[in-house]
Structures are given as structure tokens and as C-alpha cells.
CSV table of C-alpha atoms in Angstrom, one decimal:
chain,number,residue,atom,x,y,z
A,5,MET,CA,-41.7,23.2,79.8
A,6,PHE,CA,-39.4,20.4,78.8
A,7,ALA,CA,-40.8,18.2,76.0
A,8,ASP,CA,-39.4,14.8,75.2
A,9,GLN,CA,-42.3,13.4,73.2
A,10,ALA,CA,-44.3,14.9,70.3
A,11,LYS,CA,-46.7,13.7,67.6
A,12,ILE,CA,-46.3,15.3,64.2
A,13,TYR,CA,-47.5,14.8,60.6
A,14,ILE,CA,-44.9,14.4,57.9
A,15,ARG,CA,-45.2,14.2,54.1
A,16,SER,CA,-42.7,13.9,51.2
A,17,GLY,CA,-43.3,16.0,48.1
A,18,LYS,CA,-45.6,14.9,45.2
A,19,GLY,CA,-44.0,14.5,41.9
A,20,GLY,CA,-44.9,17.0,39.2
A,21,ASP,CA,-47.3,16.0,36.4
A,22,GLY,CA,-46.0,15.3,33.0
A,23,HIS,CA,-47.1,17.8,30.3
A,24,VAL,CA,-49.1,17.4,27.1
A,25,SER,CA,-48.0,19.6,24.2
A,26,PHE,CA,-47.0,19.4,20.6
A,27,ARG,CA,-44.3,21.1,18.7
A,28,ARG,CA,-45.7,24.1,16.8
A,29,GLU,CA,-43.3,26.0,14.6
A,30,LEU,CA,-43.4,27.7,11.3
A,31,TYR,CA,-42.8,25.2,8.4
A,32,VAL,CA,-43.4,22.3,10.8
A,33,PRO,CA,-47.1,21.6,10.3
A,34,ALA,CA,-47.0,18.2,12.0
A,35,GLY,CA,-44.6,18.6,14.9
A,36,GLY,CA,-44.5,15.7,17.3
A,37,PRO,CA,-45.2,15.6,21.1
A,38,ASP,CA,-42.9,17.7,23.2
A,39,GLY,CA,-44.4,17.7,26.7
A,40,GLY,CA,-41.7,17.7,29.4
A,41,ASP,CA,-41.5,15.6,32.5
A,42,GLY,CA,-42.6,16.7,35.9
A,43,GLY,CA,-40.0,17.4,38.7
A,44,ARG,CA,-39.3,15.0,41.5
A,45,GLY,CA,-41.0,15.6,44.8
A,46,GLY,CA,-38.8,16.6,47.8
A,47,ASP,CA,-37.6,14.1,50.4
A,48,LEU,CA,-38.5,14.3,54.1
A,49,ILE,CA,-35.2,14.0,56.0
A,50,PHE,CA,-34.4,13.8,59.7
A,51,GLU,CA,-31.1,15.1,60.9
A,52,VAL,CA,-29.4,15.2,64.3
A,53,ASP,CA,-28.6,18.7,65.6
A,54,PRO,CA,-26.0,18.6,68.4
A,55,GLY,CA,-27.4,22.0,69.7
A,56,LEU,CA,-30.8,20.5,70.5
A,57,ASN,CA,-31.6,18.6,73.7
A,58,THR,CA,-35.4,18.8,73.8
A,59,LEU,CA,-38.4,18.4,71.4
A,60,ASN,CA,-39.9,21.8,72.4
A,61,GLU,CA,-39.9,23.0,68.8
A,62,PHE,CA,-42.5,20.3,67.9
A,63,ARG,CA,-45.0,21.7,70.4
A,64,HIS,CA,-45.7,24.6,68.1
A,65,ILE,CA,-45.2,23.2,64.6
A,66,ARG,CA,-47.0,19.9,64.0
A,67,LYS,CA,-47.0,19.6,60.2
A,68,TYR,CA,-43.8,19.1,58.1
A,69,CYS,CA,-44.2,18.8,54.3
A,70,ALA,CA,-41.4,18.6,51.7
A,71,GLY,CA,-41.8,20.7,48.4
A,72,ASP,CA,-43.9,19.3,45.5
A,73,GLY,CA,-42.3,18.9,42.1
A,74,GLU,CA,-43.4,21.4,39.4
A,75,PRO,CA,-45.2,20.1,36.3
A,76,GLY,CA,-43.3,19.7,33.0
A,77,GLY,CA,-43.6,22.3,30.3
A,78,ARG,CA,-43.6,22.8,26.6
A,79,LYS,CA,-40.6,22.1,24.4
A,80,ARG,CA,-39.5,19.2,26.6
A,81,CYS,CA,-38.9,21.5,29.6
A,82,HIS,CA,-38.4,19.5,32.8
A,83,GLY,CA,-40.3,20.7,35.9
A,84,LYS,CA,-38.3,21.9,38.8
A,85,ASP,CA,-37.7,19.3,41.6
A,86,GLY,CA,-39.4,20.0,44.9
A,87,GLU,CA,-37.2,21.1,47.8
A,88,ASP,CA,-36.2,18.6,50.4
A,89,LEU,CA,-37.2,19.3,54.0
A,90,VAL,CA,-34.7,18.6,56.7
A,91,VAL,CA,-36.2,18.2,60.2
A,92,LYS,CA,-33.7,18.7,63.0
A,93,VAL,CA,-34.0,16.6,66.1
A,94,PRO,CA,-31.7,16.0,69.2
A,95,ALA,CA,-29.5,13.0,69.4
A,96,GLY,CA,-31.3,10.0,70.9
A,97,THR,CA,-34.7,10.7,69.2
A,98,ILE,CA,-36.7,7.6,68.3
A,99,ILE,CA,-39.2,8.0,65.5
A,100,LYS,CA,-42.3,5.7,65.8
A,101,GLU,CA,-45.3,5.1,63.6
A,102,ALA,CA,-48.2,6.8,65.5
A,103,ASN,CA,-50.9,4.1,65.1
A,104,THR,CA,-48.8,1.0,65.9
A,105,GLY,CA,-46.1,2.6,68.1
A,106,LYS,CA,-43.5,0.6,66.2
A,107,VAL,CA,-40.0,2.0,65.7
A,108,ILE,CA,-39.2,3.4,62.3
A,109,THR,CA,-35.7,4.6,63.1
A,110,ASP,CA,-33.4,5.6,66.0
A,111,MET,CA,-31.5,8.9,65.5
A,112,SER,CA,-28.6,7.9,67.7
A,113,TYR,CA,-24.8,7.3,67.5
A,114,GLU,CA,-23.8,6.8,63.9
A,115,ASN,CA,-27.3,7.5,62.5
A,116,LYS,CA,-27.0,11.3,62.1
A,117,ARG,CA,-29.1,11.7,59.0
A,118,GLU,CA,-31.8,9.6,57.4
A,119,VAL,CA,-34.2,10.1,54.4
A,120,LEU,CA,-37.4,8.9,56.0
A,121,LEU,CA,-39.9,9.6,53.2
A,122,LYS,CA,-38.8,9.6,49.6
A,123,GLY,CA,-40.4,12.2,47.3
A,124,GLY,CA,-42.7,11.1,44.5
A,125,ARG,CA,-41.3,10.5,41.1
A,126,GLY,CA,-42.1,13.1,38.4
A,127,GLY,CA,-44.6,12.1,35.7
A,128,LYS,CA,-43.5,11.6,32.1
A,129,GLY,CA,-44.5,14.0,29.5
A,130,ASN,CA,-46.3,12.9,26.3
A,131,GLN,CA,-43.1,12.9,24.4
A,132,HIS,CA,-42.4,9.5,25.9
A,133,TYR,CA,-45.6,7.9,24.6
A,134,ALA,CA,-45.3,8.4,20.9
A,135,THR,CA,-45.4,5.1,19.0
A,136,PRO,CA,-45.7,4.1,15.3
A,137,THR,CA,-49.4,3.6,15.8
A,138,MET,CA,-50.0,6.6,18.2
A,139,GLN,CA,-47.9,9.5,16.9
A,140,ALA,CA,-49.8,12.2,18.7
A,141,PRO,CA,-50.5,11.0,22.3
A,142,LYS,CA,-52.8,13.3,24.2
A,143,TYR,CA,-51.9,12.0,27.6
A,144,ALA,CA,-49.0,12.3,30.1
A,145,GLN,CA,-48.2,10.6,33.3
A,146,PRO,CA,-49.3,12.2,36.5
A,147,GLY,CA,-46.7,12.7,39.2
A,148,LYS,CA,-46.4,10.0,41.9
A,149,PRO,CA,-48.0,11.2,45.2
A,150,GLY,CA,-45.8,11.8,48.2
A,151,ILE,CA,-45.8,9.5,51.3
A,152,GLU,CA,-47.6,10.8,54.4
A,153,LEU,CA,-47.4,9.5,57.9
A,154,ASP,CA,-48.2,10.4,61.5
A,155,VAL,CA,-45.2,9.8,63.7
A,156,ILE,CA,-44.3,10.1,67.4
A,157,LEU,CA,-40.9,11.5,68.3
A,158,GLU,CA,-39.6,10.2,71.6
A,159,LEU,CA,-36.3,11.5,73.1
A,160,LYS,CA,-34.2,9.0,75.1
A,161,THR,CA,-31.1,10.9,76.3
A,162,ILE,CA,-27.6,9.5,75.3
A,163,ALA,CA,-25.3,9.5,78.3
A,164,ASP,CA,-22.7,7.2,79.8
A,165,VAL,CA,-23.8,7.9,83.4
A,166,GLY,CA,-27.2,8.6,84.8
A,167,LEU,CA,-27.4,10.8,87.9
A,168,VAL,CA,-30.5,9.8,89.9
A,169,GLY,CA,-31.9,10.7,93.3
A,170,PHE,CA,-34.9,12.3,95.0
A,171,PRO,CA,-35.5,16.1,94.4
A,172,ASN,CA,-33.4,18.6,96.2
A,173,VAL,CA,-30.5,16.2,97.1
A,174,GLY,CA,-28.0,18.3,95.1
A,175,LYS,CA,-27.9,16.7,91.6
A,176,SER,CA,-28.0,20.0,89.7
A,177,THR,CA,-25.3,21.5,92.0
A,178,PHE,CA,-23.1,18.5,91.4
A,179,LEU,CA,-23.6,18.6,87.6
A,180,SER,CA,-22.8,22.3,87.5
A,181,ARG,CA,-19.5,21.6,89.4
A,182,VAL,CA,-18.2,18.7,87.4
A,183,THR,CA,-19.4,19.7,83.9
A,184,ASN,CA,-20.0,22.8,81.8
A,185,ALA,CA,-23.7,22.3,82.1
A,186,LYS,CA,-25.7,25.2,83.5
A,187,PRO,CA,-28.8,23.8,85.2
A,188,LYS,CA,-31.2,26.0,87.2
A,189,ILE,CA,-30.4,25.5,90.9
A,190,ALA,CA,-32.9,26.4,93.6
A,191,ASN,CA,-33.9,25.0,97.0
A,192,TYR,CA,-37.3,23.8,95.8
A,193,HIS,CA,-38.7,20.4,95.0
A,194,PHE,CA,-38.9,19.5,91.3
A,195,THR,CA,-36.9,22.6,90.3
A,196,THR,CA,-35.2,20.6,87.5
A,197,LEU,CA,-37.7,19.6,84.8
A,198,ASN,CA,-35.0,18.9,82.1
A,199,PRO,CA,-32.7,15.9,81.8
A,200,ASN,CA,-29.5,18.1,81.8
A,201,LEU,CA,-26.5,16.7,80.0
A,202,GLY,CA,-22.8,17.6,80.7
A,203,VAL,CA,-19.4,16.3,79.7
A,204,VAL,CA,-17.0,15.4,82.6
A,205,ASP,CA,-13.3,16.1,81.7
A,206,LEU,CA,-10.8,14.2,83.7
A,207,GLU,CA,-7.0,14.9,83.8
A,208,GLY,CA,-5.0,12.0,82.4
A,209,THR,CA,-7.9,10.0,80.9
A,210,ASP,CA,-10.9,10.3,78.7
A,211,GLY,CA,-14.0,12.0,80.0
A,212,PHE,CA,-17.6,10.8,79.9
A,213,VAL,CA,-21.2,12.2,79.5
A,214,ILE,CA,-23.4,12.4,82.5
A,215,ALA,CA,-27.1,13.1,82.6
A,216,ASP,CA,-29.0,14.5,85.6
A,217,ILE,CA,-32.3,12.5,85.5
A,218,PRO,CA,-35.0,14.5,87.4
A,219,GLY,CA,-38.4,13.6,88.7
A,220,LEU,CA,-37.8,10.2,90.2
A,221,ILE,CA,-40.1,9.7,93.2
A,222,GLU,CA,-41.9,6.8,94.7
A,223,GLY,CA,-44.4,5.5,92.1
A,224,ALA,CA,-42.5,6.9,89.2
A,225,SER,CA,-42.6,3.6,87.3
A,226,ASP,CA,-46.4,3.7,87.5
A,227,GLY,CA,-46.4,7.2,86.0
A,228,VAL,CA,-46.7,9.1,89.2
A,229,GLY,CA,-45.4,12.7,88.8
A,230,LEU,CA,-43.2,12.8,85.7
A,231,GLY,CA,-41.9,9.3,86.2
A,232,HIS,CA,-42.5,7.7,82.8
A,233,GLN,CA,-41.2,10.8,81.0
A,234,PHE,CA,-37.9,10.8,82.8
A,235,LEU,CA,-37.2,7.1,83.4
A,236,LYS,CA,-36.8,6.6,79.6
A,237,HIS,CA,-33.7,8.8,79.7
A,238,ILE,CA,-31.9,6.1,81.8
A,239,GLU,CA,-32.3,3.4,79.2
A,240,ARG,CA,-29.0,4.3,77.3
A,241,THR,CA,-26.8,4.8,80.4
A,242,ARG,CA,-24.2,2.2,81.5
A,243,VAL,CA,-23.5,3.3,85.1
A,244,MET,CA,-25.8,4.9,87.7
A,245,ILE,CA,-24.8,7.4,90.4
A,246,HIS,CA,-27.3,7.5,93.2
A,247,MET,CA,-27.2,10.8,95.0
A,248,ILE,CA,-28.6,11.1,98.5
A,249,ASP,CA,-28.9,13.8,101.1
A,250,ALA,CA,-26.6,12.0,103.6
A,251,ALA,CA,-27.1,14.7,106.2
A,252,SER,CA,-30.9,14.4,106.1
A,253,VAL,CA,-31.2,18.2,105.9
A,254,GLU,CA,-34.9,17.8,105.1
A,255,GLY,CA,-35.5,14.8,107.4
A,256,ARG,CA,-35.3,12.1,104.7
A,257,ASP,CA,-33.9,8.6,105.3
A,258,PRO,CA,-31.0,8.2,102.8
A,259,ILE,CA,-31.0,4.4,103.0
A,260,ASN,CA,-34.7,4.2,102.3
A,261,ASP,CA,-34.4,6.7,99.4
A,262,ILE,CA,-31.9,4.4,97.6
A,263,LYS,CA,-34.1,1.4,98.1
A,264,VAL,CA,-37.2,3.3,96.8
A,265,ILE,CA,-35.4,4.5,93.6
A,266,ASN,CA,-33.9,1.0,93.0
A,267,ASP,CA,-37.4,-0.4,93.3
A,268,GLU,CA,-38.7,2.1,90.8
A,269,LEU,CA,-35.9,1.3,88.3
A,270,ARG,CA,-36.6,-2.5,88.7
A,271,ALA,CA,-40.3,-2.0,88.1
A,272,TYR,CA,-39.6,0.0,85.0
A,273,ASN,CA,-36.8,-2.2,83.6
A,274,GLU,CA,-35.1,-5.0,85.4
A,275,GLU,CA,-32.0,-4.8,83.2
A,276,ILE,CA,-31.5,-1.1,84.0
A,277,ALA,CA,-31.7,-1.9,87.8
A,278,ASN,CA,-28.9,-4.4,87.4
A,279,ARG,CA,-26.4,-2.0,85.9
A,280,PRO,CA,-23.4,-0.9,88.0
A,281,GLN,CA,-24.1,1.7,90.6
A,282,VAL,CA,-22.3,3.9,93.0
A,283,ILE,CA,-23.7,6.0,95.9
A,284,ALA,CA,-22.8,9.7,96.2
A,285,ALA,CA,-23.5,10.6,99.9
A,286,ASN,CA,-23.9,14.4,99.4
A,287,LYS,CA,-24.1,17.3,101.8
A,288,ILE,CA,-21.4,16.1,104.2
A,289,ASP,CA,-20.5,19.7,104.8
A,290,CYS,CA,-23.8,19.9,106.7
A,291,PHE,CA,-22.9,17.3,109.4
A,292,TYR,CA,-22.2,18.1,113.0
A,293,GLY,CA,-20.0,16.2,115.3
A,294,ASP,CA,-19.7,12.4,114.8
A,295,ASP,CA,-23.0,12.2,112.8
A,296,GLU,CA,-21.1,11.9,109.5
A,297,GLU,CA,-19.2,8.7,110.5
A,298,THR,CA,-22.3,7.1,111.9
A,299,VAL,CA,-24.4,7.7,108.8
A,300,LEU,CA,-21.6,6.7,106.4
A,301,SER,CA,-21.0,3.5,108.4
A,302,MET,CA,-24.7,2.6,108.1
A,303,LEU,CA,-24.7,3.2,104.4
A,304,ARG,CA,-21.5,1.2,103.8
A,305,ASP,CA,-22.8,-1.7,105.9
A,306,GLU,CA,-26.0,-1.8,103.9
A,307,PHE,CA,-24.8,-1.4,100.4
A,308,GLU,CA,-21.1,-2.2,100.0
A,309,PRO,CA,-21.7,-6.0,100.6
A,310,GLN,CA,-23.9,-5.7,97.5
A,311,GLY,CA,-20.9,-4.3,95.5
A,312,ILE,CA,-22.2,-0.7,95.6
A,313,LYS,CA,-19.4,1.6,96.9
A,314,VAL,CA,-20.3,4.7,98.9
A,315,PHE,CA,-18.5,8.1,98.4
A,316,PRO,CA,-19.0,10.9,100.9
A,317,ILE,CA,-19.0,14.2,98.9
A,318,SER,CA,-20.0,17.8,99.1
A,319,ALA,CA,-21.3,19.2,95.7
A,320,VAL,CA,-21.0,22.7,97.2
A,321,THR,CA,-17.4,22.6,98.4
A,322,GLY,CA,-16.1,19.9,96.0
A,323,GLN,CA,-14.9,17.6,98.8
A,324,GLY,CA,-14.7,13.9,97.6
A,325,VAL,CA,-16.0,14.8,94.1
A,326,LYS,CA,-12.7,14.0,92.3
A,327,GLU,CA,-12.4,10.6,93.9
A,328,LEU,CA,-16.0,9.7,92.9
A,329,LEU,CA,-15.5,10.8,89.2
A,330,TYR,CA,-12.3,8.7,88.8
A,331,TYR,CA,-14.0,5.7,90.3
A,332,VAL,CA,-16.9,6.1,87.9
A,333,LYS,CA,-14.5,6.3,85.0
A,334,GLU,CA,-12.9,3.0,86.2
A,335,MET,CA,-16.4,1.5,86.3
A,336,LEU,CA,-17.1,2.6,82.7
A,337,ASP,CA,-13.9,1.1,81.5
A,338,LYS,CA,-14.9,-2.3,82.9
A,339,VAL,CA,-18.4,-2.2,81.5
A,340,GLU,CA,-19.0,-3.3,78.0
A,341,LYS,CA,-20.0,-0.4,75.8
A,342,PRO,CA,-22.9,-1.6,73.6
A,343,ASN,CA,-24.7,1.3,72.0
A,344,VAL,CA,-28.3,0.9,73.0
A,345,VAL,CA,-30.1,1.2,69.6
A,346,PHE,CA,-33.8,0.6,69.2
A,347,GLU,CA,-34.2,-1.8,66.2
A,348,LYS,CA,-36.4,-0.9,63.3
A,349,GLU,CA,-39.9,-2.5,63.6
A,350,PHE,CA,-41.9,-0.6,60.9
A,351,GLU,CA,-41.2,-0.5,57.2
A,352,ILE,CA,-42.6,2.4,55.3
A,353,GLN,CA,-44.5,1.2,52.3
A,354,GLU,CA,-44.7,3.3,49.2
A,355,GLU,CA,-48.2,3.6,47.9
A,356,ASP,CA,-48.7,0.7,45.5
A,357,ILE,CA,-50.8,2.4,42.7
A,358,SER,CA,-50.4,2.3,39.0
A,359,ASN,CA,-50.4,5.9,37.8
A,360,GLU,CA,-49.8,5.4,34.1
A,361,PRO,CA,-52.0,7.9,32.3
A,362,ILE,CA,-55.3,7.3,30.7
A,363,SER,CA,-56.8,10.2,28.6
A,364,VAL,CA,-60.6,10.5,28.2
A,365,VAL,CA,-61.5,13.3,25.9
A,366,ARG,CA,-64.6,14.6,24.1
A,367,GLU,CA,-63.6,15.7,20.6
A,368,ASP,CA,-65.0,18.6,18.7
A,369,ASP,CA,-67.0,16.3,16.4
A,370,GLY,CA,-68.9,14.9,19.4
A,371,THR,CA,-67.0,11.6,19.5
A,372,PHE,CA,-65.0,10.4,22.6
A,373,SER,CA,-61.4,9.3,22.6
A,374,ILE,CA,-59.7,7.0,25.1
A,375,GLU,CA,-55.9,6.7,25.0
A,376,GLY,CA,-53.1,5.6,27.3
A,377,PRO,CA,-50.3,3.0,27.6
A,378,ARG,CA,-52.3,0.8,29.9
A,379,VAL,CA,-55.2,0.8,27.5
A,380,GLU,CA,-52.9,-0.1,24.6
A,381,ARG,CA,-51.4,-3.0,26.6
A,382,MET,CA,-54.8,-4.3,27.6
A,383,LEU,CA,-56.0,-4.3,24.0
A,384,GLY,CA,-52.8,-6.1,23.0
A,385,TYR,CA,-53.6,-9.2,25.1
A,386,THR,CA,-57.4,-9.1,24.8
A,387,ASN,CA,-59.4,-10.8,22.1
A,388,LEU,CA,-62.4,-8.4,21.6
A,389,ASP,CA,-64.0,-10.8,19.1
A,390,SER,CA,-64.7,-13.3,21.9
A,391,GLU,CA,-67.5,-12.8,24.4
A,392,ARG,CA,-65.2,-13.4,27.3
A,393,GLY,CA,-62.6,-11.0,26.0
A,394,PHE,CA,-65.2,-8.3,25.5
A,395,GLU,CA,-66.5,-8.8,29.1
A,396,PHE,CA,-62.9,-8.3,30.3
A,397,PHE,CA,-62.6,-5.1,28.2
A,398,GLN,CA,-65.8,-3.7,29.8
A,399,LYS,CA,-64.7,-4.6,33.3
A,400,PHE,CA,-61.3,-2.9,32.6
A,401,MET,CA,-63.1,0.3,31.5
A,402,LYS,CA,-65.3,0.3,34.6
A,403,GLU,CA,-62.7,-0.6,37.2
A,404,ASN,CA,-60.3,2.1,35.9
A,405,GLY,CA,-63.0,4.9,36.1
A,406,ILE,CA,-63.2,5.3,32.4
A,407,ILE,CA,-67.0,4.8,32.2
A,408,GLU,CA,-67.5,7.2,35.0
A,409,GLU,CA,-65.3,9.8,33.2
A,410,LEU,CA,-67.3,9.4,30.0
A,411,GLU,CA,-70.5,10.0,31.8
A,412,LYS,CA,-69.1,13.1,33.4
A,413,LEU,CA,-68.3,14.3,29.8
A,414,GLY,CA,-72.0,13.8,28.9
A,415,ILE,CA,-71.8,10.6,26.8
A,416,GLU,CA,-75.2,9.2,25.6
A,417,ASP,CA,-76.3,6.0,24.0
A,418,GLU,CA,-75.1,5.4,20.5
A,419,ASP,CA,-72.2,8.0,20.8
A,420,THR,CA,-69.0,6.8,19.2
A,421,VAL,CA,-66.0,6.0,21.4
A,422,ASN,CA,-62.5,5.6,19.9
A,423,VAL,CA,-60.1,3.5,21.9
A,424,CYS,CA,-56.6,3.3,20.5
A,425,GLY,CA,-57.7,2.7,16.9
A,426,TRP,CA,-60.9,0.7,17.8
A,427,SER,CA,-64.4,2.3,17.4
A,428,PHE,CA,-67.4,1.4,19.6
A,429,GLU,CA,-70.9,2.6,20.1
A,430,TYR,CA,-71.7,3.4,23.7
A,431,TYR,CA,-74.8,1.8,25.4
A,432,LYS,CA,-75.4,2.1,29.1
């Protein structure tokens, strides 16, 4: 089954934690801190793969996570960086934030590769926190967490020309004749479930890309059948070829068919319905007697006054096909070629947290030690001799989870707590 939409979970890698260790060598009794930094987390990258034309792969794998950075080691050893994860998608894939539906990026045209989620920064080892007053820091910086996101992938085919028409009018046969595409062809309704792409090569001029857009029936713009799934693939096209069964092999009214499809296009997107069109009156090899001229006259009288030219063709024999293709190329040359790119609407925010380390340790003598650069800075601008300053100090300890950590370590009333050179007695 063709898939042109998928919901997946993506996450960049977490940065590795910094390491706490001290230099220990013979004849170096008081070696300084030598804890290494953690490795950087891997990036989550989206990349266009020209060999893909569906999102089928994402039906089976729904979770994509880049590698985490490794923690730092002794002797200033740096942790290994996490591996980047490259997610391959077809050209024309739009990536949306799942909860809001807003566009994060459009993987089309020049945008072939994009780092969507940056990996977390690795934490600093305790070697970075030695100061004249704190020469043996027992804390290191934890790695920054990765960014996680639920996203919706939506494929909107990139083609110059959209080939539309009711089922079984010969679109797949036409596409296989004029391009190198190999669509499945059979005499059944809704045989084609994939928007097939092909490149038309024309002698003496540049070619163009054509897409067979299946599934358009009455009510498609309201979601009947597979309407919504397939109508989106017309959004990037600049010219439309309406293919009809001019011979009414199955008893259809070709004029009514064109009106119905135009109504569906207009209901879905007025701007798309106003793009240049041409009619391919197919199956003229099935006419008998003077029926061909009668039907073609009716079609021309109805649509050519509206500026929509009618070309009688046979996708089976090739009759009239060349003339149609060169006319379509002339139409493309006259139409402005703006690349339809969906603008960015959603900005990915990195998690705004302060992850500077705070160390809460129970010492062998039963006292408790609290250390860390944030604690040192707080003490630097706080007057603990004032009642207001001491209240701020207590609030800092509570809001940063330090009191909770002390209680987990079994602190009791009147136990001594050492905070960066200050000593306090604990009372609950």
C-alpha cells in the first residue's frame, strides 16, 4: 500500500556526562582533578534520497534516535561523540510538528539535507571547576539532554505537470509510453494507488517531470475514496493534463468528467484549479465511423472558448501524443516557475534548563558537603548575615532539590552541612 503520510518520534542524542576523578600517581600525593568531558550527542538529520518516492518505510519503523555521547573518563579522557542519525525521505516531504500541525521544514528543491535536532552538548569534567578556593571539586557537569519531538511526514510530489482523470481512462498507459516510469496497468478501477513520476524527454528541447495523480473521483475534495491523500500531490504542479475516455468505452460522459474533476480541484484549492490546463481526449483508436469528429467537436466547443485546448490521442498506439507533449512544454515555458515551498511555521526550542552541576555528598565523618559552580555564584552575591539573604539561601537550596537530596542521604537535625567553605547545622 502506498504511504504518503506517517507519524514518527525523533530524538537527538544526549551529551555524555563529565567525569569526576583525581590524578593519582606515585610521588604525586595531591594530584589535581583530571575528569574528562563527555562526548557530544548525535544530531538527527533528514536527507532527500532520489531513489525514494513513498513513505512506506515509516509504516514499520516509528522511532528514530541519534546516538548518545559517552561519558568522560579519567586522565582528562574525552568521551566519544554520539553517532548522527540520517533519516532518508523522498523529495517533496514536508515535516510538521505533530501536535500543532505547523511546518518545521520542507525537504524540496535546494533543501536536500537539514539538521533538524542538534545533539546535546557533552558535560564538562571536574578538571574545569578547580579554583584557588576549591582545588578538589567533586562535581562534574551532566551532559545536556537531546531534543525529542513527535513529527508528521507528509509527501507532496514534485512534478511540473499533473496528469489527472477518472480511473481507467488510460493515465498509466500514457505515462508508460511517454516516460521511463513503469506503473502497473490493468483494466480495473483504482488499479493505480501510487502517484507515479516520470521524466518526459523531448527532442530539441528540455524535458519535464510528469506525475500520474490517481484516485480523483467525485467527492475527492471531501475525502471520499483516497481524495485528500492524492490531491495534495497536485499542489506543486504548474500545468494540468486532464485525460478523458473520449470514446466512452465504459459509458462515461467525458465532458461531465472534466467538469467534476475541475469542481473537485476548485473545492480543494482555488489557485490550483486556475492553473493552465489541456485536455487529452484518449482512446480515439476505439471510435467507429464519424463518432470521433462528433465527440471532439463537442469537447472543443465546450472548453476551447475557455482557453483549454483539446488533443485527440491514443495512449496505446501513440497517435497525437507527440503533439500534446510539445504543446505542454510550450505551456510550461510561458508559466512562471516559482518553486512551491511551504514556509517554516514551527521553531524547535532547545530545552531551557541550567545543568551546571551541584554535588551533594555524605562524607565519611558523617558531615554533608554541597559544592558546585552555581552554589559558589549564589554565595558570592548573597549576604548570609542578613535575614533576607539567609531566606534567599534557604529558598535556593529547596528549589534546586538540594534539601530533598540531603534527606535522601539520611540527614538529621543538628547534622553539619558544609557549603563551599561555609558550615551550617541542619534543622528541618
